[in-house]
PDB file of N, CA and C in Angstrom:
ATOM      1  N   UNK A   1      11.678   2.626 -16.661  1.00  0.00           N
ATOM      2  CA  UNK A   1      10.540   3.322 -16.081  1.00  0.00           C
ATOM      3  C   UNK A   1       9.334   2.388 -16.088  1.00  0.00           C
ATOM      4  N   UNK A   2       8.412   2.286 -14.986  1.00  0.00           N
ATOM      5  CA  UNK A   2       7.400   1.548 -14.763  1.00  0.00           C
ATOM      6  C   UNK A   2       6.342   1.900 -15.701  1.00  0.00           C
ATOM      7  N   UNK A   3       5.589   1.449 -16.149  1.00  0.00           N
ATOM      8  CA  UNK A   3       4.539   1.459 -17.040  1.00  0.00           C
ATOM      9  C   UNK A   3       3.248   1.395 -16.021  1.00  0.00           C
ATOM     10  N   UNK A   4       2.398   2.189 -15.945  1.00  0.00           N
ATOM     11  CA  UNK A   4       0.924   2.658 -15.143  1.00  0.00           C
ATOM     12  C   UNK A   4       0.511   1.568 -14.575  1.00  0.00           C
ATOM     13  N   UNK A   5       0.345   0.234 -15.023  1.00  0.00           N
ATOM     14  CA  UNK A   5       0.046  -0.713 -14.960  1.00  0.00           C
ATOM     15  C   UNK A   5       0.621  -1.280 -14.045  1.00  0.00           C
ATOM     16  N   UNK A   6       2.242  -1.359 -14.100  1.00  0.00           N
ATOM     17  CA  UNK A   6       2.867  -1.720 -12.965  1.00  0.00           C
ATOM     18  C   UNK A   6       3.243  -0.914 -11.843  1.00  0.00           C
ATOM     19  N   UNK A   7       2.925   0.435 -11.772  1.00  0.00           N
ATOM     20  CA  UNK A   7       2.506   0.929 -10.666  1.00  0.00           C
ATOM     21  C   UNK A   7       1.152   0.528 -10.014  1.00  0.00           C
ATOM     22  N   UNK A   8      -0.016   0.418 -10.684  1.00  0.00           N
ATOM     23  CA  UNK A   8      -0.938   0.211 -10.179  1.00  0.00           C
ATOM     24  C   UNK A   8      -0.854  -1.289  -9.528  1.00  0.00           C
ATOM     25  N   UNK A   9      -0.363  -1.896  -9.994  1.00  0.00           N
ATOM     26  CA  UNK A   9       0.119  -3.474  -9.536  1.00  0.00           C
ATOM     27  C   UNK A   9       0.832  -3.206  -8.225  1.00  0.00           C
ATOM     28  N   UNK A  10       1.660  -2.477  -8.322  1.00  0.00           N
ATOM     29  CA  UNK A  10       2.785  -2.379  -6.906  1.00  0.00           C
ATOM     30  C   UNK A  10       2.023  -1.230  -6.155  1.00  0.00           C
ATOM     31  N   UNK A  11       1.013  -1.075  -6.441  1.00  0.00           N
ATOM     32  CA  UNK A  11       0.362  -0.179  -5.180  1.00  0.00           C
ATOM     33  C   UNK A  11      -0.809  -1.353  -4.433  1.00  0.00           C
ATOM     34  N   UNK A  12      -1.574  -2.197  -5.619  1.00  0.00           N
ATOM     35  CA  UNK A  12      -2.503  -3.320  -5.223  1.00  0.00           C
ATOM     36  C   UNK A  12      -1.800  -3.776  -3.821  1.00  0.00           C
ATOM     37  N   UNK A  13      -0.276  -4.719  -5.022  1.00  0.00           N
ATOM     38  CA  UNK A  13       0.077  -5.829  -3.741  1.00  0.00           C
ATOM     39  C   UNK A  13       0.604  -5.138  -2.596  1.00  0.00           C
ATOM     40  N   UNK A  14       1.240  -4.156  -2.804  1.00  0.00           N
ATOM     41  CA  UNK A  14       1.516  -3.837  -1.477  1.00  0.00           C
ATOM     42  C   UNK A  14       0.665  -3.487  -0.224  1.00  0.00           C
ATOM     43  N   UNK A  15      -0.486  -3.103  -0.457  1.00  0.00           N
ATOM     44  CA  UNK A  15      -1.777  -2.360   0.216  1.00  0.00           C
ATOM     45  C   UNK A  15      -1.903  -3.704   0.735  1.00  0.00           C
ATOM     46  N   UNK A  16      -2.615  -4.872  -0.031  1.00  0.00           N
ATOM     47  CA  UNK A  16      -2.609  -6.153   0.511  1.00  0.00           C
ATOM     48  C   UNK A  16      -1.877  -7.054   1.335  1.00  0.00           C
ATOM     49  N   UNK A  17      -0.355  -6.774   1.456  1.00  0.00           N
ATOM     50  CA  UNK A  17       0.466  -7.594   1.685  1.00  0.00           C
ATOM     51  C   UNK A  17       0.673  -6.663   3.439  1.00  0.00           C
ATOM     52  N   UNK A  18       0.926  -5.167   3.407  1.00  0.00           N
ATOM     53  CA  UNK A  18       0.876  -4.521   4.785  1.00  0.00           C
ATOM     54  C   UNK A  18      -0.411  -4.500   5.353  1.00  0.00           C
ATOM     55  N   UNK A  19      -1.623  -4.765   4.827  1.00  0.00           N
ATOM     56  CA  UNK A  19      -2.536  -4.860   5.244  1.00  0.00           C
ATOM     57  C   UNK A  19      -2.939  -6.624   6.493  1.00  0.00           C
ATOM     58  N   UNK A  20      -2.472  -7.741   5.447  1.00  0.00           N
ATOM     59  CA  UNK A  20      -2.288  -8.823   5.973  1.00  0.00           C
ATOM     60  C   UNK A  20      -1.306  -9.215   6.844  1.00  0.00           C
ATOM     61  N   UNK A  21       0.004  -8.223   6.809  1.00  0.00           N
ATOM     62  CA  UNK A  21       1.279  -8.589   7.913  1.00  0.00           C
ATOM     63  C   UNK A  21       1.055  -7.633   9.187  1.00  0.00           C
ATOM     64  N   UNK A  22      -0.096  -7.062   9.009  1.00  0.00           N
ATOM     65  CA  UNK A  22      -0.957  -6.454  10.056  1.00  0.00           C
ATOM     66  C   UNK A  22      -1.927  -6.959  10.944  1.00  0.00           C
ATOM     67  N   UNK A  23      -2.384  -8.063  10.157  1.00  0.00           N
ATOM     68  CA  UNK A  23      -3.317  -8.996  10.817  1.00  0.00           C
ATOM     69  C   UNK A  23      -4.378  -8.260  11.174  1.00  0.00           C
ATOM     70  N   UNK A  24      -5.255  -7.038   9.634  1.00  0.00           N
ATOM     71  CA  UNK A  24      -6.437  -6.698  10.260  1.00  0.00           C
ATOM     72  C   UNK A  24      -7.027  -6.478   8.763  1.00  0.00           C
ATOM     73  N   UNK A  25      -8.462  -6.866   8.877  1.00  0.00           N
ATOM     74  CA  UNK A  25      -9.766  -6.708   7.846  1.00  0.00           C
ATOM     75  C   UNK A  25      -9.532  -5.376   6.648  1.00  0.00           C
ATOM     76  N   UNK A  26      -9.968  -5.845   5.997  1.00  0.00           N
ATOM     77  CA  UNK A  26     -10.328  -3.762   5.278  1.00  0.00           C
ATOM     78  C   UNK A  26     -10.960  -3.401   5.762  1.00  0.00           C
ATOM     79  N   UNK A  27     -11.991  -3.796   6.769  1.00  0.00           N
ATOM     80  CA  UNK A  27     -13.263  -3.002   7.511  1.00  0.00           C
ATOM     81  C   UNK A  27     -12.633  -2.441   8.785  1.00  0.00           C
ATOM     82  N   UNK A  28     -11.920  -2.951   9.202  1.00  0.00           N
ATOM     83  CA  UNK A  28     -10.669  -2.737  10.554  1.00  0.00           C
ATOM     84  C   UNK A  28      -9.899  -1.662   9.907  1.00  0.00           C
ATOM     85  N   UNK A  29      -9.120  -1.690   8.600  1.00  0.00           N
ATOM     86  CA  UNK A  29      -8.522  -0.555   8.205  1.00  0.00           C
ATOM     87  C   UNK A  29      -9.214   0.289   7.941  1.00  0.00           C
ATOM     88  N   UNK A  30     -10.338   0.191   6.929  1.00  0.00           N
ATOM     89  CA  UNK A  30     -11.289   1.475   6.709  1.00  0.00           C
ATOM     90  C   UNK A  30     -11.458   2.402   7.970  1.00  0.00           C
ATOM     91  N   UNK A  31     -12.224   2.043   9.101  1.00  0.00           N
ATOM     92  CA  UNK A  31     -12.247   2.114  10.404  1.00  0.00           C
ATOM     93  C   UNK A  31     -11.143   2.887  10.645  1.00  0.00           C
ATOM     94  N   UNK A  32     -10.137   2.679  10.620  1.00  0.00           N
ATOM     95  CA  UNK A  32      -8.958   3.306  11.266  1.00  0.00           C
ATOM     96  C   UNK A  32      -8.311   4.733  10.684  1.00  0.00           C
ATOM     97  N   UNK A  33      -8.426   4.665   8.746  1.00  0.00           N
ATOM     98  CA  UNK A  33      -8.296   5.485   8.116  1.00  0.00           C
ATOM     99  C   UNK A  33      -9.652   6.147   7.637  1.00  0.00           C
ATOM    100  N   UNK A  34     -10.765   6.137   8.518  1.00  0.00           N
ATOM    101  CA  UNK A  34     -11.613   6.800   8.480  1.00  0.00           C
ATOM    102  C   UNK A  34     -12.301   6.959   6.883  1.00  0.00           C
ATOM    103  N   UNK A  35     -12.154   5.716   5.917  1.00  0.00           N
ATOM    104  CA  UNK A  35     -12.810   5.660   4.646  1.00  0.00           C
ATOM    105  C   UNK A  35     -13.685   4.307   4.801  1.00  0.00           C
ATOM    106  N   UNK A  36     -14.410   4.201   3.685  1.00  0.00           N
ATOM    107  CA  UNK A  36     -15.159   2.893   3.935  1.00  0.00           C
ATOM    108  C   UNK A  36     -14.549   1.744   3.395  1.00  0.00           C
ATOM    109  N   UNK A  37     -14.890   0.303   3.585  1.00  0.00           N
ATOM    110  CA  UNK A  37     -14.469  -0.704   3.490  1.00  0.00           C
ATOM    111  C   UNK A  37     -14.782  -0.799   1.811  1.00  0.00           C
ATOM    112  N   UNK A  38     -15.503  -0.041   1.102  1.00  0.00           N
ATOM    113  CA  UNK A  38     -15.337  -0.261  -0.560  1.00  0.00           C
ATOM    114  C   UNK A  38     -14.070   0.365  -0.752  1.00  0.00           C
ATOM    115  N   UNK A  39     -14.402   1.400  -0.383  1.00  0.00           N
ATOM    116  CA  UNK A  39     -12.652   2.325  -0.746  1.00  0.00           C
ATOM    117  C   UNK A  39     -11.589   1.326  -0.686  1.00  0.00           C
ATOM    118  N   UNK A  40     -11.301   0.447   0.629  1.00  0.00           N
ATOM    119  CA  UNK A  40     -10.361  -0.004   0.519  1.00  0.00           C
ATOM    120  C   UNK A  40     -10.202  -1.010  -0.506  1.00  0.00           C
ATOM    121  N   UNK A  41     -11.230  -2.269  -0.422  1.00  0.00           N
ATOM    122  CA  UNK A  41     -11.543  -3.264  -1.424  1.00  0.00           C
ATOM    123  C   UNK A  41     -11.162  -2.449  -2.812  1.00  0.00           C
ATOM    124  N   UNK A  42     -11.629  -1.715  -3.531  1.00  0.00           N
ATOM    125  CA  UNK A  42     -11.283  -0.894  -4.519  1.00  0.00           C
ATOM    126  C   UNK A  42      -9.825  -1.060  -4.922  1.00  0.00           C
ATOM    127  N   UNK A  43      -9.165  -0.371  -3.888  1.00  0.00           N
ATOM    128  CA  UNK A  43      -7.455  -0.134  -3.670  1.00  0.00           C
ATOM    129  C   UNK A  43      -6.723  -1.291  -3.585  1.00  0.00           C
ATOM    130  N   UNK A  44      -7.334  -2.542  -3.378  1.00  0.00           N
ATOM    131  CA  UNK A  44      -6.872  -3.346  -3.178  1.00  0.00           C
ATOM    132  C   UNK A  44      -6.849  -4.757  -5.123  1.00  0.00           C
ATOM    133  N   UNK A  45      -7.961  -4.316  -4.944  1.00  0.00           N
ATOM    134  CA  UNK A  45      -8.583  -4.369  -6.625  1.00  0.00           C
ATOM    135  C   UNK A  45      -7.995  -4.002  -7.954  1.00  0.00           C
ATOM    136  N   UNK A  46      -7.154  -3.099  -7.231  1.00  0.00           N
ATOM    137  CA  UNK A  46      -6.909  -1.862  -8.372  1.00  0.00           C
ATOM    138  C   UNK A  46      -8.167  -1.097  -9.053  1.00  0.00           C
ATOM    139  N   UNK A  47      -9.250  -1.106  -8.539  1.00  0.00           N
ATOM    140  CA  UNK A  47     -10.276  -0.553  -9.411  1.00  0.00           C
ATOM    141  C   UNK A  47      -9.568   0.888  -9.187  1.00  0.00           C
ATOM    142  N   UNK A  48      -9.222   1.542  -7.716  1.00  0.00           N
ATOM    143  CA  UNK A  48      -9.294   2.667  -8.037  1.00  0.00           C
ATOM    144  C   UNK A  48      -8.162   2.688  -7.286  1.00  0.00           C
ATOM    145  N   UNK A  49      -7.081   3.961  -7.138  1.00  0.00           N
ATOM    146  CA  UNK A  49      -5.798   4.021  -6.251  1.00  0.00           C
ATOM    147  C   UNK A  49      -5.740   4.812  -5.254  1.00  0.00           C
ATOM    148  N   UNK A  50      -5.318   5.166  -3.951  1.00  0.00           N
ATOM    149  CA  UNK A  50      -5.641   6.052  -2.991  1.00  0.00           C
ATOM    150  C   UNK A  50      -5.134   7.527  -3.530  1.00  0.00           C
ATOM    151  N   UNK A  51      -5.068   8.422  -2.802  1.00  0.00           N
ATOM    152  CA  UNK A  51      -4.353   9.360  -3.066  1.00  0.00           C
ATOM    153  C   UNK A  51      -2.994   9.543  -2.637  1.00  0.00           C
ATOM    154  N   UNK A  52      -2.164  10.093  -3.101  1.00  0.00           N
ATOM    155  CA  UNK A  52      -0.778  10.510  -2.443  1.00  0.00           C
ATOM    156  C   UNK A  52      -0.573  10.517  -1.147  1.00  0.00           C
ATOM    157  N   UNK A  53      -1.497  11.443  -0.091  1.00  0.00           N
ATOM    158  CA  UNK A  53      -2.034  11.872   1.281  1.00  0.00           C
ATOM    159  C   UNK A  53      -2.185  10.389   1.673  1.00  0.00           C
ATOM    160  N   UNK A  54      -3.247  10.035   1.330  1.00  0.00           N
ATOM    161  CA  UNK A  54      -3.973   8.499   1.369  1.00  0.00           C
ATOM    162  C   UNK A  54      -2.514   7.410   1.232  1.00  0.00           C
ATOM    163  N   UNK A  55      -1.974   7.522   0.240  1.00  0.00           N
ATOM    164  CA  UNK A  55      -0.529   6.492   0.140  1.00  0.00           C
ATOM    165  C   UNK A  55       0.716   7.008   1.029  1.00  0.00           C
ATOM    166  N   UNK A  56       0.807   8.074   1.416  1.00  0.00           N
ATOM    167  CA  UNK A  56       1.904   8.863   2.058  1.00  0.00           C
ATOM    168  C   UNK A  56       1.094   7.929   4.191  1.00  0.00           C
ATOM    169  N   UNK A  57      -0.417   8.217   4.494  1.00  0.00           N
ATOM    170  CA  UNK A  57      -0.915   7.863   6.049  1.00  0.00           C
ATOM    171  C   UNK A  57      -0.979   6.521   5.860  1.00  0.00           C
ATOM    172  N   UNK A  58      -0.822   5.551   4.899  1.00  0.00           N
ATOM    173  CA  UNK A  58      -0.928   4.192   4.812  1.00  0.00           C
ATOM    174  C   UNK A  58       0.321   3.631   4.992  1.00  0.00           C
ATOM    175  N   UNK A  59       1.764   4.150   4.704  1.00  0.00           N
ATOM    176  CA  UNK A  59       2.771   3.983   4.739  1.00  0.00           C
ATOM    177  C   UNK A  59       3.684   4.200   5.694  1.00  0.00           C
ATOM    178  N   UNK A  60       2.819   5.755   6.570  1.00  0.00           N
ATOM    179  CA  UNK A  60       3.280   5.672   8.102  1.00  0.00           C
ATOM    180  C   UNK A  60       2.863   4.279   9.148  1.00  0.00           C
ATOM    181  N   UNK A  61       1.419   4.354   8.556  1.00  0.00           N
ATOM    182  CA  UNK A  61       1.030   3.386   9.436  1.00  0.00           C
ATOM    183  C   UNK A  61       1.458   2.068   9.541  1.00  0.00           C
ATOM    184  N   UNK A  62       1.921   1.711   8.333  1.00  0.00           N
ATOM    185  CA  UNK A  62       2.619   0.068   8.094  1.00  0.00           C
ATOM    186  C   UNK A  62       3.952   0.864   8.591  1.00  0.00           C
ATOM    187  N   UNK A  63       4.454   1.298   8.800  1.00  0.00           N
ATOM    188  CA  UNK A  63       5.795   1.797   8.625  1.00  0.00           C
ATOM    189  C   UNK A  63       6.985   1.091   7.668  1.00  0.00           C
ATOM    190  N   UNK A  64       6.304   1.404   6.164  1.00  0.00           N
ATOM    191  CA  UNK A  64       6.637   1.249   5.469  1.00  0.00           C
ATOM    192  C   UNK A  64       7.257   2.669   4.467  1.00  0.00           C
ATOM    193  N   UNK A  65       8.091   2.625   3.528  1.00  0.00           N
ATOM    194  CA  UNK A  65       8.536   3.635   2.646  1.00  0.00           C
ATOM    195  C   UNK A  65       7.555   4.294   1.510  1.00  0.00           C
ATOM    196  N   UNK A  66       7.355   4.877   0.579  1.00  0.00           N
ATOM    197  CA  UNK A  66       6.741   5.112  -0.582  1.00  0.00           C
ATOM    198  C   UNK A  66       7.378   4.462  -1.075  1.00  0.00           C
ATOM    199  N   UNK A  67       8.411   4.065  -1.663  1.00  0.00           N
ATOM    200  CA  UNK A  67       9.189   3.346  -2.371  1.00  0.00           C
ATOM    201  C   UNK A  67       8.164   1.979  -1.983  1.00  0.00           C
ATOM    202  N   UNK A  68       8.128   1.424  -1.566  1.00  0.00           N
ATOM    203  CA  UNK A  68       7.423   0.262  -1.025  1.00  0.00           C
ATOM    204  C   UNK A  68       6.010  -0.280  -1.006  1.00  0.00           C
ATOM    205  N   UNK A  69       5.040   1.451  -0.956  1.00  0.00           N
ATOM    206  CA  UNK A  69       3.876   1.395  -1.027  1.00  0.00           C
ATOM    207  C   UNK A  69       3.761   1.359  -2.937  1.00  0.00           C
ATOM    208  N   UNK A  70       4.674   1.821  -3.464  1.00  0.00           N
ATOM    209  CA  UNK A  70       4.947   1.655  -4.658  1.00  0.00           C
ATOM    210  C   UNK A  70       5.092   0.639  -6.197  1.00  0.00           C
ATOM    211  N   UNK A  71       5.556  -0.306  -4.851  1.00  0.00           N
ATOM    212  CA  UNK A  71       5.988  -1.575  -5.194  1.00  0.00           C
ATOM    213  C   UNK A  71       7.420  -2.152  -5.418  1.00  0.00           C
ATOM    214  N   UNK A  72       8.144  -1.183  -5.288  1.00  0.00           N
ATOM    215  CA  UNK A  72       9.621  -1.271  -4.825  1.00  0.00           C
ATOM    216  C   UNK A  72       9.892  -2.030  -3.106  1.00  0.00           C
ATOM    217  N   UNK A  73      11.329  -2.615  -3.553  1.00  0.00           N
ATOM    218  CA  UNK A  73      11.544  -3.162  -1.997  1.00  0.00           C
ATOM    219  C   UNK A  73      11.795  -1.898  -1.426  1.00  0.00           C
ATOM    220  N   UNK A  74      11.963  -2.035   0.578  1.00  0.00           N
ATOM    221  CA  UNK A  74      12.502  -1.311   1.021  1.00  0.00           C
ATOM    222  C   UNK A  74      13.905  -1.416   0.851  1.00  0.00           C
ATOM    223  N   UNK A  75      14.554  -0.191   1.275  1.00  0.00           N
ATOM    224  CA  UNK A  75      16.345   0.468   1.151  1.00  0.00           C
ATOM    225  C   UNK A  75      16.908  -0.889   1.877  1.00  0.00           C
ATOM    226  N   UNK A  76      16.664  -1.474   2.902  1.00  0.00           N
ATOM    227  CA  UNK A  76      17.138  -2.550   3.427  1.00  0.00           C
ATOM    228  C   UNK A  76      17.181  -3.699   2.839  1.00  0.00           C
ATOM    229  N   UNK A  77      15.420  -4.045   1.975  1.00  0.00           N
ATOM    230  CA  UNK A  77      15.573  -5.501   1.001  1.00  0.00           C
ATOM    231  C   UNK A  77      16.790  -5.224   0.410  1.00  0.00           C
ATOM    232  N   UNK A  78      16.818  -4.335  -0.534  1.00  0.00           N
ATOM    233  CA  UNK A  78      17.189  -3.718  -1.882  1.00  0.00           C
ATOM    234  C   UNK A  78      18.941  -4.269  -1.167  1.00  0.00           C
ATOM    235  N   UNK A  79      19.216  -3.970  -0.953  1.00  0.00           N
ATOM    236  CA  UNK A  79      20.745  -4.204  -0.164  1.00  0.00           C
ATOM    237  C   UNK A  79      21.190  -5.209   0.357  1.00  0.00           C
ATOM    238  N   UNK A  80      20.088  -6.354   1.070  1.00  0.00           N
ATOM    239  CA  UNK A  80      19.889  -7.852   0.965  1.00  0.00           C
ATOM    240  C   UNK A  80      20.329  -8.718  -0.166  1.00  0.00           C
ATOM    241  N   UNK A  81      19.626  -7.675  -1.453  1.00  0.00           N
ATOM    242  CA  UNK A  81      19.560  -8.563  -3.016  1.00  0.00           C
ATOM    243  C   UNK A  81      21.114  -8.724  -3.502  1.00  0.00           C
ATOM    244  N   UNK A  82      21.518  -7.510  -2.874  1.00  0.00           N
ATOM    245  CA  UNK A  82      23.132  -7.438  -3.606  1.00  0.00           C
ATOM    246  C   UNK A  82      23.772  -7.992  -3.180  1.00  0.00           C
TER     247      UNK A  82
END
């Protein structure tokens, strides 16, 4: 079981990593998810974590998994590894 810490870690990098294979700003995402560009910086920081709602519309939008926004690979990496 993950320890808080490493959830909060696998929510950071991932926010960062779909954010950049997106090729757009936090001010471009803020913008889009209708929060401000601290919010995101924050989330990205780990100062603070989105919400569920907030991690559930971030994950459509990358079209990415929860598992993933999580910090888990997707069902496809995961099956790569083996």
């Amino acid at each position: 079981m993950k320890t808080d810490a490493e959830i909060r870690n696998g929510i950071m990098n991932a926010l960062i990593k779909c954010r950049q294979e997106k090729g757009i700003t936090q001010a471009e995402l803020a913008k889009i998810i209708n929060k401000t560009p601290t919010a995101v910086a924050s989330w990205e920081q780990g100062i603070s974590l989105p919400s569920v709602q907030m991690l559930y519309r971030l994950a459509t939008y990358y079209g990415k998994s929860l598992d993933y926004m999580f910090g888990d690979p997707d069902p496809e990496e995961r099956n790569e590894e083996k």
